[in-house]
Tab-separated table of C-alpha atoms in Angstrom:
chain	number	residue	atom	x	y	z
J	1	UNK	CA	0.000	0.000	0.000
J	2	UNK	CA	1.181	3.010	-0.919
J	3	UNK	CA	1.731	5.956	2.037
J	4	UNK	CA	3.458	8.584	3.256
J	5	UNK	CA	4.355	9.048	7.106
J	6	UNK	CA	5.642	12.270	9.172
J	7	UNK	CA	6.780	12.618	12.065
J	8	UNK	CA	6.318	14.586	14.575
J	9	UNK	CA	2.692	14.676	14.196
J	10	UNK	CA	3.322	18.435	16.141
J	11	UNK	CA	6.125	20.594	17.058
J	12	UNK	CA	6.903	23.616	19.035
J	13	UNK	CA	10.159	25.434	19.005
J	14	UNK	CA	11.021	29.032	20.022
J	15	UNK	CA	11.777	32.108	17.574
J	16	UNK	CA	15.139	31.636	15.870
J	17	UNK	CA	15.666	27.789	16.447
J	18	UNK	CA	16.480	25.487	13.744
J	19	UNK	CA	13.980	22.053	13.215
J	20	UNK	CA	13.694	18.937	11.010
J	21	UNK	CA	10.823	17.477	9.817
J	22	UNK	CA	10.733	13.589	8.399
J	23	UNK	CA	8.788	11.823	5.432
J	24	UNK	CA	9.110	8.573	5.077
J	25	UNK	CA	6.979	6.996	2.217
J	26	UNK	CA	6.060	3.625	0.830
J	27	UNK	CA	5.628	4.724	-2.681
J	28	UNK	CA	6.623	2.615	-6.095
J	29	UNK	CA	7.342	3.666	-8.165
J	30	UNK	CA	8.979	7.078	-7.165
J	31	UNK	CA	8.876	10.320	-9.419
J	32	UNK	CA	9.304	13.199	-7.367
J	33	UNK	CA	8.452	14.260	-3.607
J	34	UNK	CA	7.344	17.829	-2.454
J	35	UNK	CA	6.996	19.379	0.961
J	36	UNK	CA	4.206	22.184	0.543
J	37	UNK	CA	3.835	24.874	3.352
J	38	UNK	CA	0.030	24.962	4.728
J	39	UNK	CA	-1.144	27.997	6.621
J	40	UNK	CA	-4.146	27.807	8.851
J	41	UNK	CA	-7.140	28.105	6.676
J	42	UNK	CA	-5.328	28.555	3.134
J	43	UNK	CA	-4.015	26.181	0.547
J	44	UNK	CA	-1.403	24.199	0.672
J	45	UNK	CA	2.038	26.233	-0.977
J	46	UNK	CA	4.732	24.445	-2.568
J	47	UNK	CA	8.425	25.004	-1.136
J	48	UNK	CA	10.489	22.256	-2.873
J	49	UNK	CA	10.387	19.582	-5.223
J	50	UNK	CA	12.762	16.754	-5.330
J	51	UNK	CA	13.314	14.401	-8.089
J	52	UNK	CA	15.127	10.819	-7.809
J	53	UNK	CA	18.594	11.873	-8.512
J	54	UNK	CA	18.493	14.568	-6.062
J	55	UNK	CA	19.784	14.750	-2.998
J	56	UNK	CA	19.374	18.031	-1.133
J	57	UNK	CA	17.302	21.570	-2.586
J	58	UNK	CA	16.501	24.567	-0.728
J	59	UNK	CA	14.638	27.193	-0.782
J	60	UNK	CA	15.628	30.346	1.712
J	61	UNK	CA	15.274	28.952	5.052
J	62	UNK	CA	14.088	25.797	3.908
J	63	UNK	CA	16.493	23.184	3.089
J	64	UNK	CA	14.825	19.373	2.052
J	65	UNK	CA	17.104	16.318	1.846
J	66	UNK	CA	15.956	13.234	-0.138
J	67	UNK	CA	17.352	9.575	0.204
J	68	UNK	CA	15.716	7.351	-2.332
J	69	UNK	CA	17.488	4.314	-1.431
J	70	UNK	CA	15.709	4.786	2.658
J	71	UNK	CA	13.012	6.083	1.050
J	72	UNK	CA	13.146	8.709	3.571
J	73	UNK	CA	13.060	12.935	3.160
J	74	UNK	CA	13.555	15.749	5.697
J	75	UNK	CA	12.872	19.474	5.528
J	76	UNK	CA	15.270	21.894	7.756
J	77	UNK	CA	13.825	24.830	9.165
J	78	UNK	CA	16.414	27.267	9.899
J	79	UNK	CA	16.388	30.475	11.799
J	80	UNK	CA	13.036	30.076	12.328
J	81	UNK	CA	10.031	32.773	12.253
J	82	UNK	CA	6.832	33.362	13.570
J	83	UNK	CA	5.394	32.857	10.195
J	84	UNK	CA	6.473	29.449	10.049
J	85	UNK	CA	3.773	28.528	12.301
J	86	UNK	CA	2.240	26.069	9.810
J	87	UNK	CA	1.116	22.974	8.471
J	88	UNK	CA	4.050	20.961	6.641
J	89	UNK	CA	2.742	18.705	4.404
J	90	UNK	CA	5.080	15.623	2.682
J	91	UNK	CA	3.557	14.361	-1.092
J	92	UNK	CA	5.091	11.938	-2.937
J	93	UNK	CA	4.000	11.475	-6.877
J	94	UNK	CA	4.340	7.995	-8.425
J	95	UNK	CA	5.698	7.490	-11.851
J	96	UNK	CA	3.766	6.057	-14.785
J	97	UNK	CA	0.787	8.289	-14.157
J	98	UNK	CA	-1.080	10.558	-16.837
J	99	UNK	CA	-2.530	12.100	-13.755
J	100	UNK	CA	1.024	12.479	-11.611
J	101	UNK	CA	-1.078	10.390	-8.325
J	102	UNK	CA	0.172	12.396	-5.353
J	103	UNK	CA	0.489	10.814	-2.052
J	104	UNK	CA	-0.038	13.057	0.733
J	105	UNK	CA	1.040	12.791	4.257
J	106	UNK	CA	-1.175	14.341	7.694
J	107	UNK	CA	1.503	17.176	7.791
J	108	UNK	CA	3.639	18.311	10.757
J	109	UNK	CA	1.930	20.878	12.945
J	110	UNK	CA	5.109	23.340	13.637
J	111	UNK	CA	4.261	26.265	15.849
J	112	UNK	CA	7.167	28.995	16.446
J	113	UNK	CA	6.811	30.553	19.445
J	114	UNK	CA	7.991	33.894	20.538
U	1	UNK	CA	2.257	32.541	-8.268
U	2	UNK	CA	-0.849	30.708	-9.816
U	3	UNK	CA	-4.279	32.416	-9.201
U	4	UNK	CA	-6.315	30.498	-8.005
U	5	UNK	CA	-10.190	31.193	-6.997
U	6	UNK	CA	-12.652	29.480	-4.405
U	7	UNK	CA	-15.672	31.356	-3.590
U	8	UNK	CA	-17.405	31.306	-1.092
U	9	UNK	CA	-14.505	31.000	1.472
U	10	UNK	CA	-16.955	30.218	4.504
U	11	UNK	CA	-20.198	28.523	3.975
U	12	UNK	CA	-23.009	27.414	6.905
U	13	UNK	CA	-26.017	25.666	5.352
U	14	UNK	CA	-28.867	23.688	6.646
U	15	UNK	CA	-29.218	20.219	5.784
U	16	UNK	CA	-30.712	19.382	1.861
U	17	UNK	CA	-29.660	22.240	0.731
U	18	UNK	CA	-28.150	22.584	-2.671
U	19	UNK	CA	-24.634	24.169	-2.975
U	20	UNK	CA	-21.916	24.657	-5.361
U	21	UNK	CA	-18.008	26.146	-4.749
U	22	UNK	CA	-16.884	27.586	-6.859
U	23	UNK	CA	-13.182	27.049	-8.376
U	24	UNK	CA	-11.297	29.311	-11.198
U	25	UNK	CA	-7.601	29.334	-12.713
U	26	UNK	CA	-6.791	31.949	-14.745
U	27	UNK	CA	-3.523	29.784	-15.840
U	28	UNK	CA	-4.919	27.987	-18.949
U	29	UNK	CA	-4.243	24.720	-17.306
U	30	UNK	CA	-5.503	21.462	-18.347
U	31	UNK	CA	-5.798	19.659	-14.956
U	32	UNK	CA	-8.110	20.324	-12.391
U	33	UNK	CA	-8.766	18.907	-8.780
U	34	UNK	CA	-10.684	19.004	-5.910
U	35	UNK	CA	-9.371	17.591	-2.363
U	36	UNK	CA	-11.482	17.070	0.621
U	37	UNK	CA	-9.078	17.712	4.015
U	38	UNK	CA	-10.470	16.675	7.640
U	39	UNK	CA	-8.466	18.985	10.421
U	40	UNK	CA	-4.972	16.775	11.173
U	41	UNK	CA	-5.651	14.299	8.355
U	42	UNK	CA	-4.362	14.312	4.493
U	43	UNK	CA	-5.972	15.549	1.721
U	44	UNK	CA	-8.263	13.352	0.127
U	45	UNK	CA	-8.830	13.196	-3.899
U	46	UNK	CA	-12.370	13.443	-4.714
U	47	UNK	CA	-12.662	14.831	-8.214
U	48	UNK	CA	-10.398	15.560	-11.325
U	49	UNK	CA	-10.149	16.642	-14.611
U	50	UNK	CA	-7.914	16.650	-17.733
U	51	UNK	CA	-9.279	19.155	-20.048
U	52	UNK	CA	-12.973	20.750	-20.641
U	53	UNK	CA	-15.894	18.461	-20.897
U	54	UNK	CA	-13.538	15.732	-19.153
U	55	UNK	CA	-14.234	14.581	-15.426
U	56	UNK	CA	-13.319	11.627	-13.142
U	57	UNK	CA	-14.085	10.449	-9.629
U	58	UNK	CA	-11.085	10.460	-7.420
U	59	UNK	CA	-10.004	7.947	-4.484
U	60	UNK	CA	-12.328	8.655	-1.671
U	61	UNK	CA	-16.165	8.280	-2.366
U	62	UNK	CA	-17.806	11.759	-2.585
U	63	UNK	CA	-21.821	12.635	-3.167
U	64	UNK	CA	-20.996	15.904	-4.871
U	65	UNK	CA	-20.308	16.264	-8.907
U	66	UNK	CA	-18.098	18.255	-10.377
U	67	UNK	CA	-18.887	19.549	-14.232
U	68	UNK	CA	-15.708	20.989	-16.928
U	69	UNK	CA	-17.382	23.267	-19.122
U	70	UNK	CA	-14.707	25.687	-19.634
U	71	UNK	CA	-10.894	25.785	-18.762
U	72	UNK	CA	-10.937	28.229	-16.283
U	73	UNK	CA	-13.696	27.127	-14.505
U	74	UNK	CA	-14.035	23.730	-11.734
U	75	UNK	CA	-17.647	24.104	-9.895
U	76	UNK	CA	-18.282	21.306	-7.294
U	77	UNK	CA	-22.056	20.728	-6.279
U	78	UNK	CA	-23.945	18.624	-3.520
U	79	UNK	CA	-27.448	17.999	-4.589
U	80	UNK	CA	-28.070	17.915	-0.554
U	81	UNK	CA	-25.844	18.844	1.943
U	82	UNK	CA	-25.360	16.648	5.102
U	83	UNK	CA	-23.394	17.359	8.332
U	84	UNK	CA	-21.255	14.388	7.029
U	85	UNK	CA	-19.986	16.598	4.498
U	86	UNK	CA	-18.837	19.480	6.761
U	87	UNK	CA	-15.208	19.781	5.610
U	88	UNK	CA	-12.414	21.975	3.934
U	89	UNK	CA	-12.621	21.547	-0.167
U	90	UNK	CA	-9.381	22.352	-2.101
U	91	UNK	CA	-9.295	23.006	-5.320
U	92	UNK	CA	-6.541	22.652	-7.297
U	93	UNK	CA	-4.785	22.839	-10.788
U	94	UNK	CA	-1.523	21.863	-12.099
U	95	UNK	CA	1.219	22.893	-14.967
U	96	UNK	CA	4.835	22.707	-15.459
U	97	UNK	CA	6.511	24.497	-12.854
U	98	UNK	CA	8.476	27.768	-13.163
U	99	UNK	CA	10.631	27.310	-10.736
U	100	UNK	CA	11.096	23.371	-11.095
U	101	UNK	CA	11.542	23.264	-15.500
U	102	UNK	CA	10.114	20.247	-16.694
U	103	UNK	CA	7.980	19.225	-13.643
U	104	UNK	CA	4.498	19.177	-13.043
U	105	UNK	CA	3.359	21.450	-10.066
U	106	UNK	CA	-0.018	21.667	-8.311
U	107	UNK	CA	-1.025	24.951	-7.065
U	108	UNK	CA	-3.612	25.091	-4.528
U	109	UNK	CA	-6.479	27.244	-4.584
U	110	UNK	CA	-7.532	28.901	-0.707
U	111	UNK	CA	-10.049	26.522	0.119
U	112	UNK	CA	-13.811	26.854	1.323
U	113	UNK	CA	-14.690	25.981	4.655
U	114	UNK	CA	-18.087	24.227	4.453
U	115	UNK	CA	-20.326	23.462	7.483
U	116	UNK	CA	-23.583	21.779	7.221
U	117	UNK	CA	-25.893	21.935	10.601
Protein backbone atom coordinates (compact mmCIF):
# COMPACT_ATOMS: atom_id res chain seq x y z
CA UNK A 1 0.00 0.00 0.00
CA UNK A 2 1.18 3.01 -0.92
CA UNK A 3 1.73 5.96 2.04
CA UNK A 4 3.46 8.58 3.26
CA UNK A 5 4.35 9.05 7.11
CA UNK A 6 5.64 12.27 9.17
CA UNK A 7 6.78 12.62 12.07
CA UNK A 8 6.32 14.59 14.58
CA UNK A 9 2.69 14.68 14.20
CA UNK A 10 3.32 18.43 16.14
CA UNK A 11 6.12 20.59 17.06
CA UNK A 12 6.90 23.62 19.04
CA UNK A 13 10.16 25.43 19.01
CA UNK A 14 11.02 29.03 20.02
CA UNK A 15 11.78 32.11 17.57
CA UNK A 16 15.14 31.64 15.87
CA UNK A 17 15.67 27.79 16.45
CA UNK A 18 16.48 25.49 13.74
CA UNK A 19 13.98 22.05 13.21
CA UNK A 20 13.69 18.94 11.01
CA UNK A 21 10.82 17.48 9.82
CA UNK A 22 10.73 13.59 8.40
CA UNK A 23 8.79 11.82 5.43
CA UNK A 24 9.11 8.57 5.08
CA UNK A 25 6.98 7.00 2.22
CA UNK A 26 6.06 3.63 0.83
CA UNK A 27 5.63 4.72 -2.68
CA UNK A 28 6.62 2.61 -6.09
CA UNK A 29 7.34 3.67 -8.16
CA UNK A 30 8.98 7.08 -7.17
CA UNK A 31 8.88 10.32 -9.42
CA UNK A 32 9.30 13.20 -7.37
CA UNK A 33 8.45 14.26 -3.61
CA UNK A 34 7.34 17.83 -2.45
CA UNK A 35 7.00 19.38 0.96
CA UNK A 36 4.21 22.18 0.54
CA UNK A 37 3.83 24.87 3.35
CA UNK A 38 0.03 24.96 4.73
CA UNK A 39 -1.14 28.00 6.62
CA UNK A 40 -4.15 27.81 8.85
CA UNK A 41 -7.14 28.10 6.68
CA UNK A 42 -5.33 28.55 3.13
CA UNK A 43 -4.02 26.18 0.55
CA UNK A 44 -1.40 24.20 0.67
CA UNK A 45 2.04 26.23 -0.98
CA UNK A 46 4.73 24.45 -2.57
CA UNK A 47 8.42 25.00 -1.14
CA UNK A 48 10.49 22.26 -2.87
CA UNK A 49 10.39 19.58 -5.22
CA UNK A 50 12.76 16.75 -5.33
CA UNK A 51 13.31 14.40 -8.09
CA UNK A 52 15.13 10.82 -7.81
CA UNK A 53 18.59 11.87 -8.51
CA UNK A 54 18.49 14.57 -6.06
CA UNK A 55 19.78 14.75 -3.00
CA UNK A 56 19.37 18.03 -1.13
CA UNK A 57 17.30 21.57 -2.59
CA UNK A 58 16.50 24.57 -0.73
CA UNK A 59 14.64 27.19 -0.78
CA UNK A 60 15.63 30.35 1.71
CA UNK A 61 15.27 28.95 5.05
CA UNK A 62 14.09 25.80 3.91
CA UNK A 63 16.49 23.18 3.09
CA UNK A 64 14.82 19.37 2.05
CA UNK A 65 17.10 16.32 1.85
CA UNK A 66 15.96 13.23 -0.14
CA UNK A 67 17.35 9.58 0.20
CA UNK A 68 15.72 7.35 -2.33
CA UNK A 69 17.49 4.31 -1.43
CA UNK A 70 15.71 4.79 2.66
CA UNK A 71 13.01 6.08 1.05
CA UNK A 72 13.15 8.71 3.57
CA UNK A 73 13.06 12.94 3.16
CA UNK A 74 13.55 15.75 5.70
CA UNK A 75 12.87 19.47 5.53
CA UNK A 76 15.27 21.89 7.76
CA UNK A 77 13.82 24.83 9.17
CA UNK A 78 16.41 27.27 9.90
CA UNK A 79 16.39 30.48 11.80
CA UNK A 80 13.04 30.08 12.33
CA UNK A 81 10.03 32.77 12.25
CA UNK A 82 6.83 33.36 13.57
CA UNK A 83 5.39 32.86 10.20
CA UNK A 84 6.47 29.45 10.05
CA UNK A 85 3.77 28.53 12.30
CA UNK A 86 2.24 26.07 9.81
CA UNK A 87 1.12 22.97 8.47
CA UNK A 88 4.05 20.96 6.64
CA UNK A 89 2.74 18.70 4.40
CA UNK A 90 5.08 15.62 2.68
CA UNK A 91 3.56 14.36 -1.09
CA UNK A 92 5.09 11.94 -2.94
CA UNK A 93 4.00 11.48 -6.88
CA UNK A 94 4.34 8.00 -8.42
CA UNK A 95 5.70 7.49 -11.85
CA UNK A 96 3.77 6.06 -14.79
CA UNK A 97 0.79 8.29 -14.16
CA UNK A 98 -1.08 10.56 -16.84
CA UNK A 99 -2.53 12.10 -13.76
CA UNK A 100 1.02 12.48 -11.61
CA UNK A 101 -1.08 10.39 -8.33
CA UNK A 102 0.17 12.40 -5.35
CA UNK A 103 0.49 10.81 -2.05
CA UNK A 104 -0.04 13.06 0.73
CA UNK A 105 1.04 12.79 4.26
CA UNK A 106 -1.17 14.34 7.69
CA UNK A 107 1.50 17.18 7.79
CA UNK A 108 3.64 18.31 10.76
CA UNK A 109 1.93 20.88 12.95
CA UNK A 110 5.11 23.34 13.64
CA UNK A 111 4.26 26.26 15.85
CA UNK A 112 7.17 29.00 16.45
CA UNK A 113 6.81 30.55 19.44
CA UNK A 114 7.99 33.89 20.54
CA UNK B 1 2.26 32.54 -8.27
CA UNK B 2 -0.85 30.71 -9.82
CA UNK B 3 -4.28 32.42 -9.20
CA UNK B 4 -6.32 30.50 -8.00
CA UNK B 5 -10.19 31.19 -7.00
CA UNK B 6 -12.65 29.48 -4.40
CA UNK B 7 -15.67 31.36 -3.59
CA UNK B 8 -17.41 31.31 -1.09
CA UNK B 9 -14.51 31.00 1.47
CA UNK B 10 -16.95 30.22 4.50
CA UNK B 11 -20.20 28.52 3.97
CA UNK B 12 -23.01 27.41 6.90
CA UNK B 13 -26.02 25.67 5.35
CA UNK B 14 -28.87 23.69 6.65
CA UNK B 15 -29.22 20.22 5.78
CA UNK B 16 -30.71 19.38 1.86
CA UNK B 17 -29.66 22.24 0.73
CA UNK B 18 -28.15 22.58 -2.67
CA UNK B 19 -24.63 24.17 -2.97
CA UNK B 20 -21.92 24.66 -5.36
CA UNK B 21 -18.01 26.15 -4.75
CA UNK B 22 -16.88 27.59 -6.86
CA UNK B 23 -13.18 27.05 -8.38
CA UNK B 24 -11.30 29.31 -11.20
CA UNK B 25 -7.60 29.33 -12.71
CA UNK B 26 -6.79 31.95 -14.75
CA UNK B 27 -3.52 29.78 -15.84
CA UNK B 28 -4.92 27.99 -18.95
CA UNK B 29 -4.24 24.72 -17.31
CA UNK B 30 -5.50 21.46 -18.35
CA UNK B 31 -5.80 19.66 -14.96
CA UNK B 32 -8.11 20.32 -12.39
CA UNK B 33 -8.77 18.91 -8.78
CA UNK B 34 -10.68 19.00 -5.91
CA UNK B 35 -9.37 17.59 -2.36
CA UNK B 36 -11.48 17.07 0.62
CA UNK B 37 -9.08 17.71 4.02
CA UNK B 38 -10.47 16.68 7.64
CA UNK B 39 -8.47 18.98 10.42
CA UNK B 40 -4.97 16.78 11.17
CA UNK B 41 -5.65 14.30 8.36
CA UNK B 42 -4.36 14.31 4.49
CA UNK B 43 -5.97 15.55 1.72
CA UNK B 44 -8.26 13.35 0.13
CA UNK B 45 -8.83 13.20 -3.90
CA UNK B 46 -12.37 13.44 -4.71
CA UNK B 47 -12.66 14.83 -8.21
CA UNK B 48 -10.40 15.56 -11.33
CA UNK B 49 -10.15 16.64 -14.61
CA UNK B 50 -7.91 16.65 -17.73
CA UNK B 51 -9.28 19.16 -20.05
CA UNK B 52 -12.97 20.75 -20.64
CA UNK B 53 -15.89 18.46 -20.90
CA UNK B 54 -13.54 15.73 -19.15
CA UNK B 55 -14.23 14.58 -15.43
CA UNK B 56 -13.32 11.63 -13.14
CA UNK B 57 -14.09 10.45 -9.63
CA UNK B 58 -11.09 10.46 -7.42
CA UNK B 59 -10.00 7.95 -4.48
CA UNK B 60 -12.33 8.65 -1.67
CA UNK B 61 -16.16 8.28 -2.37
CA UNK B 62 -17.81 11.76 -2.58
CA UNK B 63 -21.82 12.64 -3.17
CA UNK B 64 -21.00 15.90 -4.87
CA UNK B 65 -20.31 16.26 -8.91
CA UNK B 66 -18.10 18.25 -10.38
CA UNK B 67 -18.89 19.55 -14.23
CA UNK B 68 -15.71 20.99 -16.93
CA UNK B 69 -17.38 23.27 -19.12
CA UNK B 70 -14.71 25.69 -19.63
CA UNK B 71 -10.89 25.78 -18.76
CA UNK B 72 -10.94 28.23 -16.28
CA UNK B 73 -13.70 27.13 -14.50
CA UNK B 74 -14.04 23.73 -11.73
CA UNK B 75 -17.65 24.10 -9.89
CA UNK B 76 -18.28 21.31 -7.29
CA UNK B 77 -22.06 20.73 -6.28
CA UNK B 78 -23.95 18.62 -3.52
CA UNK B 79 -27.45 18.00 -4.59
CA UNK B 80 -28.07 17.92 -0.55
CA UNK B 81 -25.84 18.84 1.94
CA UNK B 82 -25.36 16.65 5.10
CA UNK B 83 -23.39 17.36 8.33
CA UNK B 84 -21.25 14.39 7.03
CA UNK B 85 -19.99 16.60 4.50
CA UNK B 86 -18.84 19.48 6.76
CA UNK B 87 -15.21 19.78 5.61
CA UNK B 88 -12.41 21.98 3.93
CA UNK B 89 -12.62 21.55 -0.17
CA UNK B 90 -9.38 22.35 -2.10
CA UNK B 91 -9.30 23.01 -5.32
CA UNK B 92 -6.54 22.65 -7.30
CA UNK B 93 -4.78 22.84 -10.79
CA UNK B 94 -1.52 21.86 -12.10
CA UNK B 95 1.22 22.89 -14.97
CA UNK B 96 4.83 22.71 -15.46
CA UNK B 97 6.51 24.50 -12.85
CA UNK B 98 8.48 27.77 -13.16
CA UNK B 99 10.63 27.31 -10.74
CA UNK B 100 11.10 23.37 -11.10
CA UNK B 101 11.54 23.26 -15.50
CA UNK B 102 10.11 20.25 -16.69
CA UNK B 103 7.98 19.23 -13.64
CA UNK B 104 4.50 19.18 -13.04
CA UNK B 105 3.36 21.45 -10.07
CA UNK B 106 -0.02 21.67 -8.31
CA UNK B 107 -1.03 24.95 -7.06
CA UNK B 108 -3.61 25.09 -4.53
CA UNK B 109 -6.48 27.24 -4.58
CA UNK B 110 -7.53 28.90 -0.71
CA UNK B 111 -10.05 26.52 0.12
CA UNK B 112 -13.81 26.85 1.32
CA UNK B 113 -14.69 25.98 4.65
CA UNK B 114 -18.09 24.23 4.45
CA UNK B 115 -20.33 23.46 7.48
CA UNK B 116 -23.58 21.78 7.22
CA UNK B 117 -25.89 21.93 10.60
Amino acid sequence: KNQVEQSPQSLIILEGKNCTLQCNYTVSPFSNLRWYKQDTGRGPVSLTIMTFSENTKSNGRYTATLDADTKQSSLHITASQLSDSASYICVVSDRGSTLGRLYFGRGTQLTVWP
Amino acid sequence: EADICQTPRYLVIGTGKKITLECSQTMGHDKMYWYQQDPGMELHLIHYSYGVNSTEKGDLSSESTVSRIRTEHFPLTLESARPSHTSQYLCASSGISVRDRGIYEQYFGPGTRLTVT
